[in-house]
mmCIF file of C-alpha atoms in Angstrom:
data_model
loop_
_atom_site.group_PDB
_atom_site.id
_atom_site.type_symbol
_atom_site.label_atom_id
_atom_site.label_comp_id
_atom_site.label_asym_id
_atom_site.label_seq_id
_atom_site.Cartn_x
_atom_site.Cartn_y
_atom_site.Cartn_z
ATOM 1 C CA UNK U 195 35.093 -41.232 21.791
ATOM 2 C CA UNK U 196 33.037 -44.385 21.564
ATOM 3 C CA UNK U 197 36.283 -46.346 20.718
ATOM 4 C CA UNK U 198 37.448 -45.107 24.288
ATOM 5 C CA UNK U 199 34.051 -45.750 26.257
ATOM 6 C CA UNK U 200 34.298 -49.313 24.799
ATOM 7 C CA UNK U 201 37.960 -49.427 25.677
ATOM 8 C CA UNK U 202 36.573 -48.594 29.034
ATOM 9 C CA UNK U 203 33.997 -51.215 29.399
ATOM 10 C CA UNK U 204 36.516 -54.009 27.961
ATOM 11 C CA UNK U 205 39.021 -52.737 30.756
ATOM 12 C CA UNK U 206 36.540 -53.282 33.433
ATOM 13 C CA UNK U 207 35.389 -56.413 32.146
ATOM 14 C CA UNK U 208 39.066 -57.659 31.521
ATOM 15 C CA UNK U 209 39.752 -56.806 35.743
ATOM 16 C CA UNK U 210 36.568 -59.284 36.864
ATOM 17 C CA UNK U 211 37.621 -61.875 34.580
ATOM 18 C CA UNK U 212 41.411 -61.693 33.538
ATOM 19 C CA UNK U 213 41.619 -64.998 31.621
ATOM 20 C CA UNK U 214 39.324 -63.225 28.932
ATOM 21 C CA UNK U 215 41.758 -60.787 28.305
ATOM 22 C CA UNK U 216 42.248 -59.766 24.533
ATOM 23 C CA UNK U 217 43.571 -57.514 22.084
ATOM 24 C CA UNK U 218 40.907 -54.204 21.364
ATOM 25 C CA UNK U 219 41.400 -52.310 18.467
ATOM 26 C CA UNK U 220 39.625 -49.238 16.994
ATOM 27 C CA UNK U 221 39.694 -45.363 16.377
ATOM 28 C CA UNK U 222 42.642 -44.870 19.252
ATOM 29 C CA UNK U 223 46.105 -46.410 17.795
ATOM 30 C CA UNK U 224 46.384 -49.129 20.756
ATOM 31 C CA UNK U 225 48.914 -52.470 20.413
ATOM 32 C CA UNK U 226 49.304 -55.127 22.199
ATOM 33 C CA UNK U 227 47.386 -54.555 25.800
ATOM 34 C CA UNK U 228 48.451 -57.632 28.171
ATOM 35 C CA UNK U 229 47.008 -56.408 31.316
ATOM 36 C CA UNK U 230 43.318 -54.476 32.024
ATOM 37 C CA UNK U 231 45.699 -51.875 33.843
ATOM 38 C CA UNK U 232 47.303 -50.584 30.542
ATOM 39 C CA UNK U 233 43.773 -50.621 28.767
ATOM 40 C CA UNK U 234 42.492 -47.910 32.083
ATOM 41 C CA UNK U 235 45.727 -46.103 31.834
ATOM 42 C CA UNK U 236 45.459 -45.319 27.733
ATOM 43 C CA UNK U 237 41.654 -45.174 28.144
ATOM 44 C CA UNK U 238 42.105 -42.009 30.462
ATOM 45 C CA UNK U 239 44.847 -40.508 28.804
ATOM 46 C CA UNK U 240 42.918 -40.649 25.161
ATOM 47 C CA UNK U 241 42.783 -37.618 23.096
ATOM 48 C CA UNK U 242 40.263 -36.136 20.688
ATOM 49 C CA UNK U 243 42.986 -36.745 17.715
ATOM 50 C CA UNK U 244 44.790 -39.790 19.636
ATOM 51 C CA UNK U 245 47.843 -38.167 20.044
ATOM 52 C CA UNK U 246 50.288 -39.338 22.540
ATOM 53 C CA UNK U 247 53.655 -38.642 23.225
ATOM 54 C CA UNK U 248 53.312 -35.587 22.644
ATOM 55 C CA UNK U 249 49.592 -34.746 23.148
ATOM 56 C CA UNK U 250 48.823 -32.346 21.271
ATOM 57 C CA UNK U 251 44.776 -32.416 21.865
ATOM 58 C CA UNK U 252 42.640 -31.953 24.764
ATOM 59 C CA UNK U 253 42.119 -35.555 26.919
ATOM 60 C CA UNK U 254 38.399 -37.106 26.505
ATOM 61 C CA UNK U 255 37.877 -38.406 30.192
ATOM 62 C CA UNK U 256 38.409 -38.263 33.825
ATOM 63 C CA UNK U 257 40.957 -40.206 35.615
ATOM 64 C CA UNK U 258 39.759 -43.095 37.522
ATOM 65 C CA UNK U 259 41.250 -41.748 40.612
ATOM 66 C CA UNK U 260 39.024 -38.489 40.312
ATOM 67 C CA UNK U 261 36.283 -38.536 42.960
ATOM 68 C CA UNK U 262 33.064 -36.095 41.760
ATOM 69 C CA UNK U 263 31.606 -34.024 44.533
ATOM 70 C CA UNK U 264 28.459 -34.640 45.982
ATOM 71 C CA UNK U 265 25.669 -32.709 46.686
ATOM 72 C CA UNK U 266 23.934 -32.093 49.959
ATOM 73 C CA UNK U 267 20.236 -31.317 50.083
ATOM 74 C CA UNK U 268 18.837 -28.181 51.070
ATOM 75 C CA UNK U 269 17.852 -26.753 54.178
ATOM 76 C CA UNK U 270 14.131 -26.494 54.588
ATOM 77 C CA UNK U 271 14.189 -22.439 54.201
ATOM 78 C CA UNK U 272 16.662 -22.363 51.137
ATOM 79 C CA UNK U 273 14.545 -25.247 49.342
ATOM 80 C CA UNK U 274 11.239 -22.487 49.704
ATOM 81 C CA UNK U 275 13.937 -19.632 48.847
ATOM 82 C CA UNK U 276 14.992 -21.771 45.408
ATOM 83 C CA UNK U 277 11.144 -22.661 44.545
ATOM 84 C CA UNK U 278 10.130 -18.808 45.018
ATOM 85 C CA UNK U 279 13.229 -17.909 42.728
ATOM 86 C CA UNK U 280 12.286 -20.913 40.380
ATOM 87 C CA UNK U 281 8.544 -19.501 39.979
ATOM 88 C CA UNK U 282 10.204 -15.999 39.354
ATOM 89 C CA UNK U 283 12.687 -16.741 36.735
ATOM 90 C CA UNK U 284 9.861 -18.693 35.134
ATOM 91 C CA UNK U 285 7.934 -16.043 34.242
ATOM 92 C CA UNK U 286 10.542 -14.080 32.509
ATOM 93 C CA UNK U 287 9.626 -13.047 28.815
ATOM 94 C CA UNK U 288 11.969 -10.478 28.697
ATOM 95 C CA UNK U 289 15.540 -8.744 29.886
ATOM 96 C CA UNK U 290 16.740 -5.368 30.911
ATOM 97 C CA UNK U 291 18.588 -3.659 28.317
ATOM 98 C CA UNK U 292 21.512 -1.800 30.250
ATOM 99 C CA UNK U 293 20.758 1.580 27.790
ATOM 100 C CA UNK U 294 18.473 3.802 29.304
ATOM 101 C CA UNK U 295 15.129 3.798 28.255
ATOM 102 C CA UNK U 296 15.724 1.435 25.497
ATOM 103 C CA UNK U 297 13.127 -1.344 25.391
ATOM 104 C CA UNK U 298 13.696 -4.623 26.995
ATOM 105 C CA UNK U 299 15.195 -7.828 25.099
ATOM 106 C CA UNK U 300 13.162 -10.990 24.773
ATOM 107 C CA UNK U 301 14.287 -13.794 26.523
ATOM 108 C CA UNK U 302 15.825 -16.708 24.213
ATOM 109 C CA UNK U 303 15.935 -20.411 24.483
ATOM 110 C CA UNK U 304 19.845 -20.343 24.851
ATOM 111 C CA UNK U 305 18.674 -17.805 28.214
ATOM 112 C CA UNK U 306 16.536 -20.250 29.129
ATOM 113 C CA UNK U 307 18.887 -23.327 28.716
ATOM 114 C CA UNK U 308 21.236 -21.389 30.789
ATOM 115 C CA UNK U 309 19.060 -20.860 33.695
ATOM 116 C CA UNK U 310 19.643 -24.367 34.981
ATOM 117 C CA UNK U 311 18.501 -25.678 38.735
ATOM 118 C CA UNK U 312 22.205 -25.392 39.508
ATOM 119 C CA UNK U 313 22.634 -22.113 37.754
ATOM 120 C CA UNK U 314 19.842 -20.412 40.279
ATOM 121 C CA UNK U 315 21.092 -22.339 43.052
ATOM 122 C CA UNK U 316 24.815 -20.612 42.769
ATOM 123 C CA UNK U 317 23.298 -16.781 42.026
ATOM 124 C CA UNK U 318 21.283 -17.672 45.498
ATOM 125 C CA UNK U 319 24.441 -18.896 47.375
ATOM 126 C CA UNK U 320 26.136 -15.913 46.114
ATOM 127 C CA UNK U 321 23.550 -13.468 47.383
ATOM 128 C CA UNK U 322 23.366 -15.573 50.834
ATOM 129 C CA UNK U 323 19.910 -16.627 49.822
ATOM 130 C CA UNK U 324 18.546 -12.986 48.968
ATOM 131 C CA UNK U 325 16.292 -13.938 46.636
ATOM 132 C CA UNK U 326 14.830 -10.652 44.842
ATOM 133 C CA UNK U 327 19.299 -9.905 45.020
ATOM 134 C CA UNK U 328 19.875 -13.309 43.107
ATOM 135 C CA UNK U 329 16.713 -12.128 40.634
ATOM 136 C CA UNK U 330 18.575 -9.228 39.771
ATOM 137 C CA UNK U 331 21.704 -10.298 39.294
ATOM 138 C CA UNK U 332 20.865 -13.294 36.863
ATOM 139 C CA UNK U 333 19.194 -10.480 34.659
ATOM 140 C CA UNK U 334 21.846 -8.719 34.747
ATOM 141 C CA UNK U 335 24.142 -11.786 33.383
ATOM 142 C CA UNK U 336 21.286 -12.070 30.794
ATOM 143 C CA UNK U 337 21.504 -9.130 29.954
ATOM 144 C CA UNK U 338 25.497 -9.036 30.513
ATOM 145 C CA UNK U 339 25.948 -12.399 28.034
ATOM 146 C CA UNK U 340 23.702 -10.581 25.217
ATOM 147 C CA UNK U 341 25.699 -7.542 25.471
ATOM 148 C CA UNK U 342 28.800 -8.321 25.634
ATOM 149 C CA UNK U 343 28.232 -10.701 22.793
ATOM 150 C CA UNK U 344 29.179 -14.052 23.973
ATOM 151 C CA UNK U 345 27.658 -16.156 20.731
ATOM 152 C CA UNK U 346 28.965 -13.610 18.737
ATOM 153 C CA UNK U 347 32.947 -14.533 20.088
ATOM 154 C CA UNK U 348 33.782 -17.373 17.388
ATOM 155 C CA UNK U 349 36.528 -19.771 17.383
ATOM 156 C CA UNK U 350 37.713 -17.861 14.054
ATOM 157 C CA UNK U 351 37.456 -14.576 15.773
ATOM 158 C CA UNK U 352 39.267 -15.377 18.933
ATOM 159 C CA UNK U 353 41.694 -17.746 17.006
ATOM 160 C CA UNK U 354 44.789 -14.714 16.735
ATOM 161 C CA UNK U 355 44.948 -14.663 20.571
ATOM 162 C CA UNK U 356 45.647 -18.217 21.505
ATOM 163 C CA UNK U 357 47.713 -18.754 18.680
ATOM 164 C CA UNK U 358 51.162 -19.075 20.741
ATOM 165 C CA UNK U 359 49.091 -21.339 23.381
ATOM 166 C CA UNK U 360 48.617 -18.945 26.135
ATOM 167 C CA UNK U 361 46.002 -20.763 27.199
ATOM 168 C CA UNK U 362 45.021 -24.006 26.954
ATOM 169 C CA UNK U 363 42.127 -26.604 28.122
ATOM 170 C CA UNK U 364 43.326 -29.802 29.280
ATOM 171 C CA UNK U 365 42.828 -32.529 32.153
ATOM 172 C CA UNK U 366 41.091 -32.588 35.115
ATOM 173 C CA UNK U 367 41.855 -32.112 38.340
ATOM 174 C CA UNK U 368 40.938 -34.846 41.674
ATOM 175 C CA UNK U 369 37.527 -33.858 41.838
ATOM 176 C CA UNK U 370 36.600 -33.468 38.516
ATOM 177 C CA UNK U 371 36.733 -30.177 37.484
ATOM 178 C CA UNK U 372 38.168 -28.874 33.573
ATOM 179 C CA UNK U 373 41.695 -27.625 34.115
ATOM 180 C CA UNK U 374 42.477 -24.405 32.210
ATOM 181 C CA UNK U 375 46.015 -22.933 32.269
ATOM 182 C CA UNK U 376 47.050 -19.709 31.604
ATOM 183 C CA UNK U 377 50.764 -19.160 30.346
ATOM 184 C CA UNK U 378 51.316 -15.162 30.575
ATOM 185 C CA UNK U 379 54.570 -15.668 29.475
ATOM 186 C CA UNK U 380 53.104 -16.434 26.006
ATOM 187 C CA UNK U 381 51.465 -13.594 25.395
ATOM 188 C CA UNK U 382 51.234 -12.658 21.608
ATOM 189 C CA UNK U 383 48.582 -9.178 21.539
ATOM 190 C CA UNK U 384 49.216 -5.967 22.713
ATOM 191 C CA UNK U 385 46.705 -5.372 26.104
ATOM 192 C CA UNK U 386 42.935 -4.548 24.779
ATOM 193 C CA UNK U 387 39.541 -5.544 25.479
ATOM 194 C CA UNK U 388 39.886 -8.692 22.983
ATOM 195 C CA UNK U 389 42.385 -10.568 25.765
ATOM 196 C CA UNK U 390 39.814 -10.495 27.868
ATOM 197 C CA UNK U 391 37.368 -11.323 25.521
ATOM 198 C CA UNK U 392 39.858 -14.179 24.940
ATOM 199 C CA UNK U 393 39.249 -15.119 28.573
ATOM 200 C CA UNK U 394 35.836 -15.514 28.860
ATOM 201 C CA UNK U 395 36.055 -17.529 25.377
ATOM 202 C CA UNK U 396 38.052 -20.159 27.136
ATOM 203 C CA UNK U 397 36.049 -20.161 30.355
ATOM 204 C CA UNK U 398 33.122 -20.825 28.408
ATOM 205 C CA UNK U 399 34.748 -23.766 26.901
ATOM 206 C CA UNK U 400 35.889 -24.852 29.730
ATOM 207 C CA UNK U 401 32.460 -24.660 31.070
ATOM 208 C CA UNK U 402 30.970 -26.733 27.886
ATOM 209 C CA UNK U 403 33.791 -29.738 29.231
ATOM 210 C CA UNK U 404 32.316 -30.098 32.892
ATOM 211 C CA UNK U 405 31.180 -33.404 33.934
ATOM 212 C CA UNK U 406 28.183 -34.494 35.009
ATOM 213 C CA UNK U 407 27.653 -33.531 38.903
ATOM 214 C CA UNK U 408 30.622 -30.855 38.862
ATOM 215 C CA UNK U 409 30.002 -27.375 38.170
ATOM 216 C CA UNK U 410 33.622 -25.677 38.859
ATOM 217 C CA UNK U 411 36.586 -25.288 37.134
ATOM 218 C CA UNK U 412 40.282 -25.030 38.079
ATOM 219 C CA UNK U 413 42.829 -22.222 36.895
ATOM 220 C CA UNK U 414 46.328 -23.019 36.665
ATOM 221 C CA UNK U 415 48.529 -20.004 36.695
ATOM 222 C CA UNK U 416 52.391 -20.443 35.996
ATOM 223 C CA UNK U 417 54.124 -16.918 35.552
ATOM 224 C CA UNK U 418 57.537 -18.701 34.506
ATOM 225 C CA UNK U 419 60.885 -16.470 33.572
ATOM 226 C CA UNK U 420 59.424 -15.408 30.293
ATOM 227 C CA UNK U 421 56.967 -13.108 32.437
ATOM 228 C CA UNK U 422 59.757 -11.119 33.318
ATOM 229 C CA UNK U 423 59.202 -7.904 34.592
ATOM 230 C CA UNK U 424 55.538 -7.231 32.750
ATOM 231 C CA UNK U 425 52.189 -7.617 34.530
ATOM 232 C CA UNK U 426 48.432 -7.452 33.367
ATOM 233 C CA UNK U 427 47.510 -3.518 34.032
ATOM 234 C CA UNK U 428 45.230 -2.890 37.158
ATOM 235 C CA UNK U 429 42.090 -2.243 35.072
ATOM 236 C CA UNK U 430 42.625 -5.280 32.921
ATOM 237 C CA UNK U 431 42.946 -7.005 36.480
ATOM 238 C CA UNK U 432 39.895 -5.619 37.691
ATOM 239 C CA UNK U 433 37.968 -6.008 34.348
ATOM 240 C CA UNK U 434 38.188 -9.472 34.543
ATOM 241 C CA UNK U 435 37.023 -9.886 38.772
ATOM 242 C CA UNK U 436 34.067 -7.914 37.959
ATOM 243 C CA UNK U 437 33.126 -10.112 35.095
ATOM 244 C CA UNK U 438 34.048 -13.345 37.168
ATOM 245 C CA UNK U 439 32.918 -12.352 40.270
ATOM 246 C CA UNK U 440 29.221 -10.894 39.049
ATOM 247 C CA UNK U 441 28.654 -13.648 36.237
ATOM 248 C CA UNK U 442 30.188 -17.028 36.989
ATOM 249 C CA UNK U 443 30.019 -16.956 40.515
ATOM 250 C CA UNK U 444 30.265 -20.078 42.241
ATOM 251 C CA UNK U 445 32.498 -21.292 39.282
ATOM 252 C CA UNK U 446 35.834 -21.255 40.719
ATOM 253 C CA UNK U 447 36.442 -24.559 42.311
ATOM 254 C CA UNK U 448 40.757 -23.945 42.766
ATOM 255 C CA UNK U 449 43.007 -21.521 41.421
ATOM 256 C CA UNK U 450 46.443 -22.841 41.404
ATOM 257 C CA UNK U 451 49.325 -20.141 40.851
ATOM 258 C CA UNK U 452 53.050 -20.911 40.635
ATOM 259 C CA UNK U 453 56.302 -19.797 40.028
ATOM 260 C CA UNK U 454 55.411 -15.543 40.986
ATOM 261 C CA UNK U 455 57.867 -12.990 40.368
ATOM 262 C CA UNK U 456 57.750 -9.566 42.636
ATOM 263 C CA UNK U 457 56.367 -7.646 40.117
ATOM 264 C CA UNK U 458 53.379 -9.916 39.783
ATOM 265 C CA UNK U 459 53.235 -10.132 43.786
ATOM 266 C CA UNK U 460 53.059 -6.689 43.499
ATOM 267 C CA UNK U 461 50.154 -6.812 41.330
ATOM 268 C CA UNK U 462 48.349 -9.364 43.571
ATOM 269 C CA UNK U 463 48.779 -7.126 46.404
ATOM 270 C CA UNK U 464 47.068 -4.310 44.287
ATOM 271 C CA UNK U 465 44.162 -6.571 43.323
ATOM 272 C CA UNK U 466 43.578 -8.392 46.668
ATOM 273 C CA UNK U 467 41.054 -5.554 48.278
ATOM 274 C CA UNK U 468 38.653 -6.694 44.576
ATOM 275 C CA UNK U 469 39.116 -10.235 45.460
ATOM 276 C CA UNK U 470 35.997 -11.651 47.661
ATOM 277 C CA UNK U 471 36.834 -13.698 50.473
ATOM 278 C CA UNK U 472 35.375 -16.864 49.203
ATOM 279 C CA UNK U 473 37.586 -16.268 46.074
ATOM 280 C CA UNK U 474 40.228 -15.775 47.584
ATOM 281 C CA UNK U 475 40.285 -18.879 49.655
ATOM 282 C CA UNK U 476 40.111 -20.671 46.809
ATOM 283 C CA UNK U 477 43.840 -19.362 45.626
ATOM 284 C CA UNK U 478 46.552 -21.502 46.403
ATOM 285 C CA UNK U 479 50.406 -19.782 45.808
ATOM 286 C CA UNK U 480 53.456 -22.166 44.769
ATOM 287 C CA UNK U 481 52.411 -25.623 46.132
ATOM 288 C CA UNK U 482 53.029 -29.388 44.713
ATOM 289 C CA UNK U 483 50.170 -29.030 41.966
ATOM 290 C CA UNK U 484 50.573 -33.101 42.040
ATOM 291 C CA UNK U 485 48.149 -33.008 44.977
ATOM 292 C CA UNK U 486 45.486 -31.105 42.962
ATOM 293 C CA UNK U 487 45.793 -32.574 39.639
ATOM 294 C CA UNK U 488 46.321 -36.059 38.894
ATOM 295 C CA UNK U 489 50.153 -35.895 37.585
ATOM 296 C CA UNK U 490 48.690 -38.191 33.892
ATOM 297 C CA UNK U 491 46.397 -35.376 33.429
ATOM 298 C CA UNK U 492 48.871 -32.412 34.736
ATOM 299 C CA UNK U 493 51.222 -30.431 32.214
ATOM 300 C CA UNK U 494 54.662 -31.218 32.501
ATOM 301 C CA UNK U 495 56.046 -27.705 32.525
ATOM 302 C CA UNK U 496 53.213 -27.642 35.906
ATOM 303 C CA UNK U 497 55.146 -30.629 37.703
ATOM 304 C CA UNK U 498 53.261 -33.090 35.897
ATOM 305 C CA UNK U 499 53.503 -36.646 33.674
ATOM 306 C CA UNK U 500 51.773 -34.803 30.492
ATOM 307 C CA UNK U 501 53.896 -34.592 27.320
ATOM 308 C CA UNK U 502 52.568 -31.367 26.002
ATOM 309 C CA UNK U 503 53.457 -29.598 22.729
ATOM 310 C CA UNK U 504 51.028 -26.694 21.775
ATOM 311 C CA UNK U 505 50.124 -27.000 17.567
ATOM 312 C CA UNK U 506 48.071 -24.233 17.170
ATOM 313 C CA UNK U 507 46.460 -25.803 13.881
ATOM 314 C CA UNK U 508 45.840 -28.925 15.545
ATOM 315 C CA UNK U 509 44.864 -28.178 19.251
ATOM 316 C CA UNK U 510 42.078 -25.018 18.131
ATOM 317 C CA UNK U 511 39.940 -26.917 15.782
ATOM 318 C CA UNK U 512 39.996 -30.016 18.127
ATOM 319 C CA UNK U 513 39.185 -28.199 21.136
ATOM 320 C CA UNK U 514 36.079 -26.110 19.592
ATOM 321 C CA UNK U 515 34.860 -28.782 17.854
ATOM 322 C CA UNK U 516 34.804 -31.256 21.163
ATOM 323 C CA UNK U 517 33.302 -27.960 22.867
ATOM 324 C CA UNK U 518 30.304 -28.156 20.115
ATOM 325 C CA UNK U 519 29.938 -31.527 20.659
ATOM 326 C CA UNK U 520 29.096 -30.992 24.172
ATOM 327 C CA UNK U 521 26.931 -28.007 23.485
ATOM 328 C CA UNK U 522 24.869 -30.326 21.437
ATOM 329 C CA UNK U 523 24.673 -32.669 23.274
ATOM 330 C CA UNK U 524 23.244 -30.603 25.936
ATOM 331 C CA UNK U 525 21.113 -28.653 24.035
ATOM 332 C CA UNK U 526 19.124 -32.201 22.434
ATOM 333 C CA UNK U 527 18.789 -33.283 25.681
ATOM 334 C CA UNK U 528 17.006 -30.031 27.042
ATOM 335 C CA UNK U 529 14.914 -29.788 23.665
ATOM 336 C CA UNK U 530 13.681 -33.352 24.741
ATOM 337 C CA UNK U 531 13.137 -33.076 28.109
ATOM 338 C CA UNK U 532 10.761 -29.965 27.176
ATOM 339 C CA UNK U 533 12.553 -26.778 27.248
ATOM 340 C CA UNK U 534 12.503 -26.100 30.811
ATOM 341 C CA UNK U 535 13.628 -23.486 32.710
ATOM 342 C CA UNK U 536 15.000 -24.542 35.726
ATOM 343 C CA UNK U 537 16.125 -28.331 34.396
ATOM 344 C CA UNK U 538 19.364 -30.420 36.171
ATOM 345 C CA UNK U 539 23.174 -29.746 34.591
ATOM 346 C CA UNK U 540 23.614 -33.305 35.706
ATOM 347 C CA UNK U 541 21.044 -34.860 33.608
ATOM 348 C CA UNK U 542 21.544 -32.215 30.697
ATOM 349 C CA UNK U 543 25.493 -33.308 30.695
ATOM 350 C CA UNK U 544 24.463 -36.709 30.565
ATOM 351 C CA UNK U 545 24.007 -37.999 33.798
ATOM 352 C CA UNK U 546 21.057 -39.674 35.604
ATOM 353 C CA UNK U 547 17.528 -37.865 34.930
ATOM 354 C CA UNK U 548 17.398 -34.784 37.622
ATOM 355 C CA UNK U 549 14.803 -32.444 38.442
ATOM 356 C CA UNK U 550 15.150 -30.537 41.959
ATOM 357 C CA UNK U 551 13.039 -32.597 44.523
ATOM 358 C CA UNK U 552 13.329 -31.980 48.275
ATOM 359 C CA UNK U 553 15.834 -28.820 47.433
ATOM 360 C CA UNK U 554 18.381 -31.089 45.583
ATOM 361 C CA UNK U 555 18.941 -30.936 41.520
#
């Protein structure tokens, strides 16, 4: 990766003063550059393994036409509302446990990495700014994430499910945000808890890829001819809302779903009553994906430029490993910044130093 970020820099460089152009050589396989335009182009589409043509690994970085969202500051009232939530969550030693009467669970730095700036200012947005409502609920993802086991969900464990690619991290859409795609018609396991287990495995990853200054993620949903006339069963479907809609809310940035048999139609229809109206907005139904996702960082079999070929034994270890990396990363920089609760996603993903002044992280 620091082969690419130089690549980067020498592009750059190369475009304010073209007669220095020159060769650059290092860990991604790159011959004979003439122009700073080819350098950009490889640069973006470089993978963790350097594969190209097909790509058989997830890409490292944004494309240069991606434009990051910002963020407005707070209102007067919510700024108070996210201090009085801040000062709360602060003081937490310990979590519910969701058995009755069983004693509570202490509270553990990877709880109190999680509870970012950001990560209190979604709960509140998804509460409308009740704050004792946005208390409870981020205890009950605490408790929710220790429960259901999330650190416990290993790349070796959930390894069997993706093994025909069903899903797979890759790209980034225009403003940003990880783009995870979900191939139904690849499904490999018979229906059980452990798909969606699989899910929330490769949310989380996608999660680990964000950028600095985005916090969403895009689905893209392509139920080609292989779907046939099978469909996720309603609990399944409503399984997976519940755990989306009470624990990553706010994380949905675009949902992008194409090529929808009746049956699956049918399904939606079924569903739509669970869906919550900012969710649902957020679905778009058989459009030009182009316009969402740049087309060098957008599947072919989605409408895109990207030479795809899913190696199971080469595409798992590259993608959890990159993941780690990231989860590192983050975690050294919130060990050195003091072990806050309440410190900036942007500065812990390696953007600018950020603590939430005036209402804005």
């Amino acid at each position: 990766m620091a082969a690419v970020t130089q690549l980067q820099q020498t592009a750059a460089a190369e475009m304010a003063a073209p007669d220095k152009l020159s060769k650059t050589d290092g860990s991604v396989d790159i011959q004979d550059l003439h122009t700073s335009t080819a350098r950009l182009s490889i640069a973006e589409n470089a993978t963790v393994d350097g594969s190209s043509n097909p790509v058989k690994t997830p890409f490292i970085n944004l494309s240069p036409h991606t434009k990051l969202p910002t963020t407005p500051p707070l209102a007067e009232d919510q700024s108070t509302k996210y201090s009085k939530l801040l000062n709360t969550v602060q003081n937490w030693t310990t979590k519910p446990s969701s058995t009755p009467n069983a004693p509570a669970i202490p509270i553990t730095d990877s709880d109190r990495m999680w509870l970012t700036s950001e990560c209190l200012l979604r709960y509140l947005r998804a509460t409308k700014w009740d704050v004792p409502q946005a208390a409870t609920r981020l205890q009950a993802t605490l408790t929710w994430r220790h429960e259901y086991g999330l650190e416990n969900h290993t790349p070796e464990y959930i390894s069997p499910e993706n093994a025909t690619g069903k899903q797979v991290l890759l790209g980034y859409d225009v403003a940003g945000r990880p783009c995870l795609y979900l191939n139904p018609g690849k499904q490999n396991t018979e229906r059980s808890n452990k798909q969606v287990e699989h899910l929330v495995f490769m949310l989380e990853r996608t999660l680990d890829l964000l950028p600095a200054g985005q916090e969403t993620l895009a689905l893209l949903i392509n139920f080609d001819k292989k779907m046939g006339g099978d469909r996720p069963p309603l609990w399944q479907g409503k399984q997976v809302l519940n755990i989306l809609q009470s624990h990553y809310p706010e994380r949905l940035g675009r949902a992008l779903v194409v090529n929808i048999p009746w049956v699956v139609w049918t399904f939606f229809k079924l569903i739509n009553p669970f869906i919550d109206p900012a969710t649902r907005e957020k679905i778009k139904y058989d459009q030009d994906l182009r316009q969402f996702v740049p087309p060098t960082q957008l599947l072919k079999t989605y409408g895109g430029d990207v030479d795809f070929v899913y190696d199971h034994d080469v595409y798992w270890p590259a993608l959890n490993e990159l993941a780690k990396k990231k989860r590192d990363a983050m975690t050294e920089r919130w060990v050195k910044a003091g072990k806050k609760v309440g410190e900036s996603e942007r500065y812990l993903r390696g953007g600018e130093d950020g603590k939430v002044e005036n209402g804005r992280a």
